[in-house]
PDB file of C-alpha atoms in Angstrom:
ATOM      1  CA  UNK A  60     -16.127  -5.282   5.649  1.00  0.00           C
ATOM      2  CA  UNK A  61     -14.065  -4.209   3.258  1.00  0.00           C
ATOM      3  CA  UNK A  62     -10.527  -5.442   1.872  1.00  0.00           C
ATOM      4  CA  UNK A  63      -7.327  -4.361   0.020  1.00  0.00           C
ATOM      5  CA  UNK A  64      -5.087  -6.653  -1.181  1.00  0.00           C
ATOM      6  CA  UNK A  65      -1.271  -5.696  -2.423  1.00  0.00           C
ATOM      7  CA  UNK A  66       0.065  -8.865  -3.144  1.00  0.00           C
ATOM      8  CA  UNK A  67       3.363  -7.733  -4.181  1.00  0.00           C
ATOM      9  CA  UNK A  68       5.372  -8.013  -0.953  1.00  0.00           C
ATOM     10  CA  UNK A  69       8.247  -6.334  -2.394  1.00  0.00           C
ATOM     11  CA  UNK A  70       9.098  -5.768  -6.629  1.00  0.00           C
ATOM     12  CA  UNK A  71      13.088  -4.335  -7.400  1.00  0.00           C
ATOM     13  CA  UNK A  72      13.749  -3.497 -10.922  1.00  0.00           C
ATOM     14  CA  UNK A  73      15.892  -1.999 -12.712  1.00  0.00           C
ATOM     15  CA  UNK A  74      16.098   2.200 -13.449  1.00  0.00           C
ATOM     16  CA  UNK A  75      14.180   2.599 -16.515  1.00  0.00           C
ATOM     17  CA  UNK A  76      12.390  -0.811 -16.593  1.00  0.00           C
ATOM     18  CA  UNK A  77       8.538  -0.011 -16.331  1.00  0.00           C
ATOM     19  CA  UNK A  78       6.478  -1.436 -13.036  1.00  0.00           C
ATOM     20  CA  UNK A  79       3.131  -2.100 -12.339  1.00  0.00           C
ATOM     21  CA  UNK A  80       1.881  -2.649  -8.444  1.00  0.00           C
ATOM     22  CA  UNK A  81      -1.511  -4.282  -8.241  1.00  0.00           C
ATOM     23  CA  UNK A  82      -4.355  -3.278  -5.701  1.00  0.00           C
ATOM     24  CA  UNK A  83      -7.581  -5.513  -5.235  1.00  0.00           C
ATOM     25  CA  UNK A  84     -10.204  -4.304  -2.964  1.00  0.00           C
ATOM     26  CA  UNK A  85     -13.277  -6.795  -2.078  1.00  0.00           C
ATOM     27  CA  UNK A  86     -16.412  -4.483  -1.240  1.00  0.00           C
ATOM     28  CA  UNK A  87     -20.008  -4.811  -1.162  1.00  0.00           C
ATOM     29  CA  UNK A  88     -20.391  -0.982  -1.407  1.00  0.00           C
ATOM     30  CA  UNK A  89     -21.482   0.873  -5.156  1.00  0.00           C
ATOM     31  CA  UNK A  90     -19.787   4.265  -4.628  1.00  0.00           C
ATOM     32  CA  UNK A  91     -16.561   4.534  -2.935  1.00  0.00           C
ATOM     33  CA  UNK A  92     -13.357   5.836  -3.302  1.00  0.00           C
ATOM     34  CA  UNK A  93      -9.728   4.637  -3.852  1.00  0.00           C
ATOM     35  CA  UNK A  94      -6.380   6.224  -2.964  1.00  0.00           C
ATOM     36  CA  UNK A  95      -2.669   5.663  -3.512  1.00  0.00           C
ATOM     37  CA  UNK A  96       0.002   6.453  -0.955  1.00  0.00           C
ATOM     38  CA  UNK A  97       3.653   6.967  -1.363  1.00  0.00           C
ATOM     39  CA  UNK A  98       5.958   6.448   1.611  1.00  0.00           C
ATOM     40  CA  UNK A  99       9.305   7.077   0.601  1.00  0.00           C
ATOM     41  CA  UNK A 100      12.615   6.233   2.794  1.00  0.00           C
ATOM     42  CA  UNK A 101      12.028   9.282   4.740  1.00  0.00           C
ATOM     43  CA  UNK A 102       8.920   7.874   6.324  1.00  0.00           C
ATOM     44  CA  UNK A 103       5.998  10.491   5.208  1.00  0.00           C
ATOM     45  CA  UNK A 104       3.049   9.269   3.433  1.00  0.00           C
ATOM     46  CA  UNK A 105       2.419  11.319   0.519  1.00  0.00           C
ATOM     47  CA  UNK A 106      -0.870  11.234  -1.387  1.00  0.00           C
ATOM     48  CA  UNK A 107      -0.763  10.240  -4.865  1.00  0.00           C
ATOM     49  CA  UNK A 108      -4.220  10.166  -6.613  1.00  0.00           C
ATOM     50  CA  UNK A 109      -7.995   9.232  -5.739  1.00  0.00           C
ATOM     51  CA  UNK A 110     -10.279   7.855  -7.636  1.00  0.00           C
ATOM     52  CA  UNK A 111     -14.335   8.095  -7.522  1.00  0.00           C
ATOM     53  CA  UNK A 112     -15.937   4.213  -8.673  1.00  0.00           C
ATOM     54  CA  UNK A 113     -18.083   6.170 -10.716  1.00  0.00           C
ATOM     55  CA  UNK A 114     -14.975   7.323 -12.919  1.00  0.00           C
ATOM     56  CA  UNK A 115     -12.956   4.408 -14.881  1.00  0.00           C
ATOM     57  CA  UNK A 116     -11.364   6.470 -16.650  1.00  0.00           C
ATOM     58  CA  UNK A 117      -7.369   5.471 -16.737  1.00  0.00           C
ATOM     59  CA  UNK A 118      -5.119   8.963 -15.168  1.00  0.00           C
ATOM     60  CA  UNK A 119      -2.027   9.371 -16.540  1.00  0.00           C
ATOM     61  CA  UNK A 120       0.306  11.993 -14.431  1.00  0.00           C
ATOM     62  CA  UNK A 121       3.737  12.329 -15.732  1.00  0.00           C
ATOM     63  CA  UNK A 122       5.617   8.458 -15.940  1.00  0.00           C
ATOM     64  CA  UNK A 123       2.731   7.759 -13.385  1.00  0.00           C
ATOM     65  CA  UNK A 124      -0.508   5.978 -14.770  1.00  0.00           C
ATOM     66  CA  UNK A 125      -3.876   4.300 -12.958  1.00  0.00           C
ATOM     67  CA  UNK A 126      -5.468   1.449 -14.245  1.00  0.00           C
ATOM     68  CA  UNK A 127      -9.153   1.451 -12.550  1.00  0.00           C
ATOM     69  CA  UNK A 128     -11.492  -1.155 -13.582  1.00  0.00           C
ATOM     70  CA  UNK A 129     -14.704  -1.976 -11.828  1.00  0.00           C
ATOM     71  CA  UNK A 130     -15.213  -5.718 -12.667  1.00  0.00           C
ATOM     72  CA  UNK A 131     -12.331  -6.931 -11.745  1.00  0.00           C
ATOM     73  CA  UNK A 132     -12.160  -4.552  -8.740  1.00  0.00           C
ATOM     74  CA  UNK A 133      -8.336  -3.635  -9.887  1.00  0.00           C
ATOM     75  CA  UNK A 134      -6.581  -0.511  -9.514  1.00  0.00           C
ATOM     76  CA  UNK A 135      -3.761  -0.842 -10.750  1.00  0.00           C
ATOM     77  CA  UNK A 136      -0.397   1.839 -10.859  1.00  0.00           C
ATOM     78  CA  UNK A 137       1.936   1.802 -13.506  1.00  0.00           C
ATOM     79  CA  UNK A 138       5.307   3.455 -13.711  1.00  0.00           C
ATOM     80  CA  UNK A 139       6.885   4.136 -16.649  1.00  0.00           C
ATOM     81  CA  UNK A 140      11.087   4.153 -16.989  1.00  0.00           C
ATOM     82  CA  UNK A 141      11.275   4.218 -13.475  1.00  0.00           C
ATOM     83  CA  UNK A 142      13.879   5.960 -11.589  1.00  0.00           C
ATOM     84  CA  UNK A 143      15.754   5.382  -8.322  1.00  0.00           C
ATOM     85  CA  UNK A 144      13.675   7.988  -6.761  1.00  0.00           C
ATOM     86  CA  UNK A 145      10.475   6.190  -7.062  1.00  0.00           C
ATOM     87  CA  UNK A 146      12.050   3.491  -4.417  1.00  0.00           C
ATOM     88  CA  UNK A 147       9.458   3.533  -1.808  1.00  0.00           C
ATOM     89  CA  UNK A 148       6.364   1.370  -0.235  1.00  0.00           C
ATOM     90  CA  UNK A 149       2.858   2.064  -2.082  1.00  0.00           C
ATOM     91  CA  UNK A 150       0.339   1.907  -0.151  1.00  0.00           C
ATOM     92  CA  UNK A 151      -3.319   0.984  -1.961  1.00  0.00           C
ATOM     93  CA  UNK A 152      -6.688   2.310   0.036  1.00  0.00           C
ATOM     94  CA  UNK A 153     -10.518   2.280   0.285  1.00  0.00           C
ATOM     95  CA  UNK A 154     -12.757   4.803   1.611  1.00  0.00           C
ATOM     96  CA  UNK A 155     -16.661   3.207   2.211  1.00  0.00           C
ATOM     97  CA  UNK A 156     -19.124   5.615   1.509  1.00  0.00           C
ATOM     98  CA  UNK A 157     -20.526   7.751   4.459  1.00  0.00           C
ATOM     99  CA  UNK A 158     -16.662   7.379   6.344  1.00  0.00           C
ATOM    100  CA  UNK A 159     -14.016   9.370   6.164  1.00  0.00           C
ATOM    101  CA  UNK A 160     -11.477   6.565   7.545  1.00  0.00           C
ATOM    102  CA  UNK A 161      -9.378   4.611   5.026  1.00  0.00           C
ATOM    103  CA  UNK A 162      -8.896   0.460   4.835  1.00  0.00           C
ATOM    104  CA  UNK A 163      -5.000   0.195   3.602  1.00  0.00           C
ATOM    105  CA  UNK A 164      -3.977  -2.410   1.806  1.00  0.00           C
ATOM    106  CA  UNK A 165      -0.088  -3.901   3.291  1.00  0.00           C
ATOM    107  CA  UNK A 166       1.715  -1.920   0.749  1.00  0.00           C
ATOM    108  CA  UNK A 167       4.313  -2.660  -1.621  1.00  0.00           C
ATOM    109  CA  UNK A 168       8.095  -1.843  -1.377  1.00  0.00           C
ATOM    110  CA  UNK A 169       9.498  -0.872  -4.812  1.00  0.00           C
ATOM    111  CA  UNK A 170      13.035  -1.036  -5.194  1.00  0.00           C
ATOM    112  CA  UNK A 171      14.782   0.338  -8.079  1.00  0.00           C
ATOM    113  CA  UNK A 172      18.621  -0.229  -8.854  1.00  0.00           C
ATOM    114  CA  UNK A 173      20.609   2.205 -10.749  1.00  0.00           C
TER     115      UNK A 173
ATOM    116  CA  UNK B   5       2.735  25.972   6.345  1.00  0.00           C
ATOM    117  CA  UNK B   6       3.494  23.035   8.321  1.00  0.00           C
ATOM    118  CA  UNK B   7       0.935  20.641   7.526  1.00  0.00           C
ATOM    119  CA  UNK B   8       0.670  17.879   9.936  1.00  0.00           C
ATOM    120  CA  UNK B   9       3.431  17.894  12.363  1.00  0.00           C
ATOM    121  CA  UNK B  10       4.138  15.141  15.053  1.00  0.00           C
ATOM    122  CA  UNK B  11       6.253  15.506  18.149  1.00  0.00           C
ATOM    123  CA  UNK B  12       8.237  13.257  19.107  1.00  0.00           C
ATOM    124  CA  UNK B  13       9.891  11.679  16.485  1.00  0.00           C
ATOM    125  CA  UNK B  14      11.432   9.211  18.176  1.00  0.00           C
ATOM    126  CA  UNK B  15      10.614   7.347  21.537  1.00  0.00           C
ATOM    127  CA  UNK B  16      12.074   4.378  23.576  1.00  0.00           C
ATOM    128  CA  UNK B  17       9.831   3.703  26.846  1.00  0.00           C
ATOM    129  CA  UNK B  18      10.074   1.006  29.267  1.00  0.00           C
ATOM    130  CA  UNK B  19       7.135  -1.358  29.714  1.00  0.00           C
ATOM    131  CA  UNK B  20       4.569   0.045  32.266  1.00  0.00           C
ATOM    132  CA  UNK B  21       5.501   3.823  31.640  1.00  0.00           C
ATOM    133  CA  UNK B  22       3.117   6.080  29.930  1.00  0.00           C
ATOM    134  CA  UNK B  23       3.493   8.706  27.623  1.00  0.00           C
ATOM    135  CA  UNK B  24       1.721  11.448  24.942  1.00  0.00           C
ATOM    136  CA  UNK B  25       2.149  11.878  21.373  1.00  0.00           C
ATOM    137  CA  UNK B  26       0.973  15.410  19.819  1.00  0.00           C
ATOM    138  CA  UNK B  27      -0.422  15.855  16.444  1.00  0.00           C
ATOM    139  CA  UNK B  28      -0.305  19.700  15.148  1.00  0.00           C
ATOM    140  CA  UNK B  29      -2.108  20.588  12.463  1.00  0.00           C
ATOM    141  CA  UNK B  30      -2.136  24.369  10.787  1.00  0.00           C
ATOM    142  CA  UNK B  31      -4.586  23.129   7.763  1.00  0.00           C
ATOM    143  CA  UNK B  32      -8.230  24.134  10.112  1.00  0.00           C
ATOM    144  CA  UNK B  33      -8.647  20.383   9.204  1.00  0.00           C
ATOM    145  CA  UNK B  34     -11.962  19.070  10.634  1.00  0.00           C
ATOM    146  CA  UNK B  35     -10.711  15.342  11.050  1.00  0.00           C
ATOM    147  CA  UNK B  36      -8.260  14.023  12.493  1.00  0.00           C
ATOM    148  CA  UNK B  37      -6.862  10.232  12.377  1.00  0.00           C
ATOM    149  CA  UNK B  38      -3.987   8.499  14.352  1.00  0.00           C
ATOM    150  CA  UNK B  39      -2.935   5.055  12.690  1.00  0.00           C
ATOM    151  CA  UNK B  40      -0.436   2.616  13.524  1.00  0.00           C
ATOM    152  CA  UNK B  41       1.902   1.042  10.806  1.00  0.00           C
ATOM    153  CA  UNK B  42       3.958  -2.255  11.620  1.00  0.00           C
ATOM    154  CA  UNK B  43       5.769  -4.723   9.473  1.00  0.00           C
ATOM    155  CA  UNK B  44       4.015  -6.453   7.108  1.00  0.00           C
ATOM    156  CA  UNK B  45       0.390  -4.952   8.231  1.00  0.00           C
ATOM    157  CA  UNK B  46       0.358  -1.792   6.317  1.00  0.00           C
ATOM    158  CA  UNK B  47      -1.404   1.041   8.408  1.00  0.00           C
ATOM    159  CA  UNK B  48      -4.011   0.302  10.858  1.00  0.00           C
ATOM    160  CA  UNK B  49      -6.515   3.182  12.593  1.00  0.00           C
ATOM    161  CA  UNK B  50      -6.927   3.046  16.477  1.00  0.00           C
ATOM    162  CA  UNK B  51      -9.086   5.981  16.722  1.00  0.00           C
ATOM    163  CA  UNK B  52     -10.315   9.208  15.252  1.00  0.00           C
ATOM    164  CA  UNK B  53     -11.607  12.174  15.788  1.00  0.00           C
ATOM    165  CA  UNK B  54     -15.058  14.178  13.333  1.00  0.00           C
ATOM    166  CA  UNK B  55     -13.915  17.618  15.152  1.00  0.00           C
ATOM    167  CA  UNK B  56     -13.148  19.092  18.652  1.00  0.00           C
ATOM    168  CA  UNK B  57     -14.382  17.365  21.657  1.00  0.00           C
ATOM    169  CA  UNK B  58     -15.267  14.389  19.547  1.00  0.00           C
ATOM    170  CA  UNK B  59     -13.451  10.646  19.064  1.00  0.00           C
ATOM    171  CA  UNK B  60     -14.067   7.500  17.936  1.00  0.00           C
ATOM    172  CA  UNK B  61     -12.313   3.706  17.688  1.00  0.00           C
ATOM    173  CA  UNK B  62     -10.958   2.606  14.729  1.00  0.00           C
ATOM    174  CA  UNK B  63      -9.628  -1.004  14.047  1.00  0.00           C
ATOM    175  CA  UNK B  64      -7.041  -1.607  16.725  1.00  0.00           C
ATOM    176  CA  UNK B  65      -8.187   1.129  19.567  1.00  0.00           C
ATOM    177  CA  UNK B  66      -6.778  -1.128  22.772  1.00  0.00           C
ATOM    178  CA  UNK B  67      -4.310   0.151  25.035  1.00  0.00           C
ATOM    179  CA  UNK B  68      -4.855   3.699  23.583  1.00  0.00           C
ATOM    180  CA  UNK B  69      -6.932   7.207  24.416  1.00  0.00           C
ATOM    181  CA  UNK B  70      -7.223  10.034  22.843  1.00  0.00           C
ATOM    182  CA  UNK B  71      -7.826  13.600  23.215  1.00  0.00           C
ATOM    183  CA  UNK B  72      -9.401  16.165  21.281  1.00  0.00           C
ATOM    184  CA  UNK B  73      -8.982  19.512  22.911  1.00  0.00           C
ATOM    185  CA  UNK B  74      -8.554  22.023  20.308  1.00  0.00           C
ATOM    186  CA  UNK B  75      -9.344  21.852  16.666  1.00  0.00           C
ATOM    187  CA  UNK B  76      -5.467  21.396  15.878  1.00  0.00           C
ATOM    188  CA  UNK B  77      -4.496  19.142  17.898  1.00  0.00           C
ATOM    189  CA  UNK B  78      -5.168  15.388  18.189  1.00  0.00           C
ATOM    190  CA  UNK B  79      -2.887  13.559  20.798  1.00  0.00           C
ATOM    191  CA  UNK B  80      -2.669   9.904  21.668  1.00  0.00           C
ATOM    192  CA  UNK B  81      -2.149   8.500  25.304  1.00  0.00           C
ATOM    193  CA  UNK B  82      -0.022   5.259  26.235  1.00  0.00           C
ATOM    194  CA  UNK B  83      -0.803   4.543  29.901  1.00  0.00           C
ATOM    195  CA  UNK B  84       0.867   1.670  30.535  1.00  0.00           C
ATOM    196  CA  UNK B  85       2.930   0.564  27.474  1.00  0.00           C
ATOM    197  CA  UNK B  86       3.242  -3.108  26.336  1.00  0.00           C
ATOM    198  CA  UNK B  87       6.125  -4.202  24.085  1.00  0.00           C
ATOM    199  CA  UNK B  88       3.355  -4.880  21.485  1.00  0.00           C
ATOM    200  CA  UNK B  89       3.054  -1.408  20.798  1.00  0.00           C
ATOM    201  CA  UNK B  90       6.129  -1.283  19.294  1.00  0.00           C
ATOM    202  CA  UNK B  91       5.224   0.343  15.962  1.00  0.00           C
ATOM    203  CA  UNK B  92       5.218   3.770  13.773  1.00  0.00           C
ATOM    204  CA  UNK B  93       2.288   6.131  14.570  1.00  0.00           C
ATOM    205  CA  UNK B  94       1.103   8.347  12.128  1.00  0.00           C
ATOM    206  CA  UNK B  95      -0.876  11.237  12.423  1.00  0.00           C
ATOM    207  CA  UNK B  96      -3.379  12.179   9.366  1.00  0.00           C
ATOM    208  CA  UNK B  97      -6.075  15.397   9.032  1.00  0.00           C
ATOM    209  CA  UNK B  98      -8.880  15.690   6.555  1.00  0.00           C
ATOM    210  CA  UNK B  99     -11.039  19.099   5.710  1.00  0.00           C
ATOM    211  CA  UNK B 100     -14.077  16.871   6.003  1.00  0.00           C
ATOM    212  CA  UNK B 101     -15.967  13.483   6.024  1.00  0.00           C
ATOM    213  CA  UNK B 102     -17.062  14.057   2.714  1.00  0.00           C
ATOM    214  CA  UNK B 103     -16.838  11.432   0.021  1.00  0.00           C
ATOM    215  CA  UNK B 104     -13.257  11.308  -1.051  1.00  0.00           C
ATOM    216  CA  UNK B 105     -11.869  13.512   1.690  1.00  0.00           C
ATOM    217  CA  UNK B 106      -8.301  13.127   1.408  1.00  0.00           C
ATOM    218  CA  UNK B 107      -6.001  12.322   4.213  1.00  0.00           C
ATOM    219  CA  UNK B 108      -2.629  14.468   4.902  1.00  0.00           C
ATOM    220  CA  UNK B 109       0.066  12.150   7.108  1.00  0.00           C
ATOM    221  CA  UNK B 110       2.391  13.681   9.433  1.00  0.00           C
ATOM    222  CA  UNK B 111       6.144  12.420   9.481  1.00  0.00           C
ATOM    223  CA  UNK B 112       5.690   9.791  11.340  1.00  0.00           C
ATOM    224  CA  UNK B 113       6.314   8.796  15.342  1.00  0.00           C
ATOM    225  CA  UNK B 114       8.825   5.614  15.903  1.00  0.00           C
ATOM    226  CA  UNK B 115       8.076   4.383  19.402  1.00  0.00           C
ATOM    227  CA  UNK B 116      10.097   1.331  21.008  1.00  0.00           C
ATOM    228  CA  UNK B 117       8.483  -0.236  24.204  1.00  0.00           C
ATOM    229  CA  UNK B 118      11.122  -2.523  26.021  1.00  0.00           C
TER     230      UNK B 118
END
């Protein structure tokens, strides 16, 4: 079975500083698919980016980056000069090939001071 | 265009009583998800549904049915409620099954058993 790991419980930094939240995912599958999450105060989830195995290319969007890389089975999301609104929990997933359910991770709550 | 909408948003119950939550969605979305997201555990799936008439168990499916009536709608039945499903539900649609499908979340349903 497959496994996402967010070890960062919780991260608070300070507006501007740049953050990185770490994903590992344990998986005997070849192809497969990755996803971040945002779930801000409000309480939505809010999709962020996917990412095929087959493409480790890094993504940059705005102050928001991905760092995929296959051997380590990382993917990784940066942000850059973060601002208070980017307080929220992050939520890392996996999607197996052949599924369309998701394996979550425990997400990470990012807390950023003014 | 409403998305994924979930009614209610807010529940308290009493141990033993039952109740229904309804998942809307306006998207012609083929899939439909219901997860469960408690402290510390991220966001679990107790069942799901590949298109009308048709559901399946995900991780945690105990203590909970499901219906799939109309393409739109996805609800989730508590027949006799247990203090241990004190959680958030969330609601989720996908187009398809197809590799990298992505998932849409509704706002979220907070449900206290006591």
């Amino acid at each position: 079975a497959q496994k996402v790991t967010q070890a960062q419980t919780e991260i608070s930094v300070v507006e501007k500083e740049d953050v990185t939240l770490d994903c590992v995912y344990e998986t005997r599958d070849t192809t497969y698919y990755l996803f971040w999450y945002k779930q801000p105060p409000s309480g939505e989830l809010v999709f962020l980016i996917r990412r095929n195995s087959f493409d480790e290319q890094n993504e940059i969007s705005g102050r928001y980056s991905w760092n995929f890389q296959k051997s380590t089975s990382s993917f990784n999301f940066t942000i850059t000069a973060s601002q208070v609104v980017d307080s929220a929990v992050y939520f890392c997933a996996y999607q197996a090939p052949g599924y369309s359910t998701l394996t979550f991770g425990k997400g990470t709550m990012l807390l950023v001071s003014p | 265009n409403a998305g994924v909408t979930q009614t209610p948003k807010f529940r308290v119950l009493k141990t033993g009583q039952s109740m229904t939550l309804l998942c809307a969605q306006d998207m012609n979305h083929e899939y439909m998800y219901w997860y469960r997201q408690d402290p510390g555990m991220g966001l679990r799936l107790i069942h799901y549904s590949v298109g009308e008439g048709t559901t399946a168990k995900g991780e945690v499916p105990d203590g909970y049915n499901v219906s799939r009536l109309k393409k739109q709608n996805f609800l989730l039945g508590l027949e006799s409620a247990a203090p241990s499903q004190t959680s958030v539900y969330f609601c989720a649609s996908s187009y398809s099954s197809g590799p990298g499908n992505i998932q849409y979340f509704g706002a979220g349903t907070r449900l206290s058993v006591l």
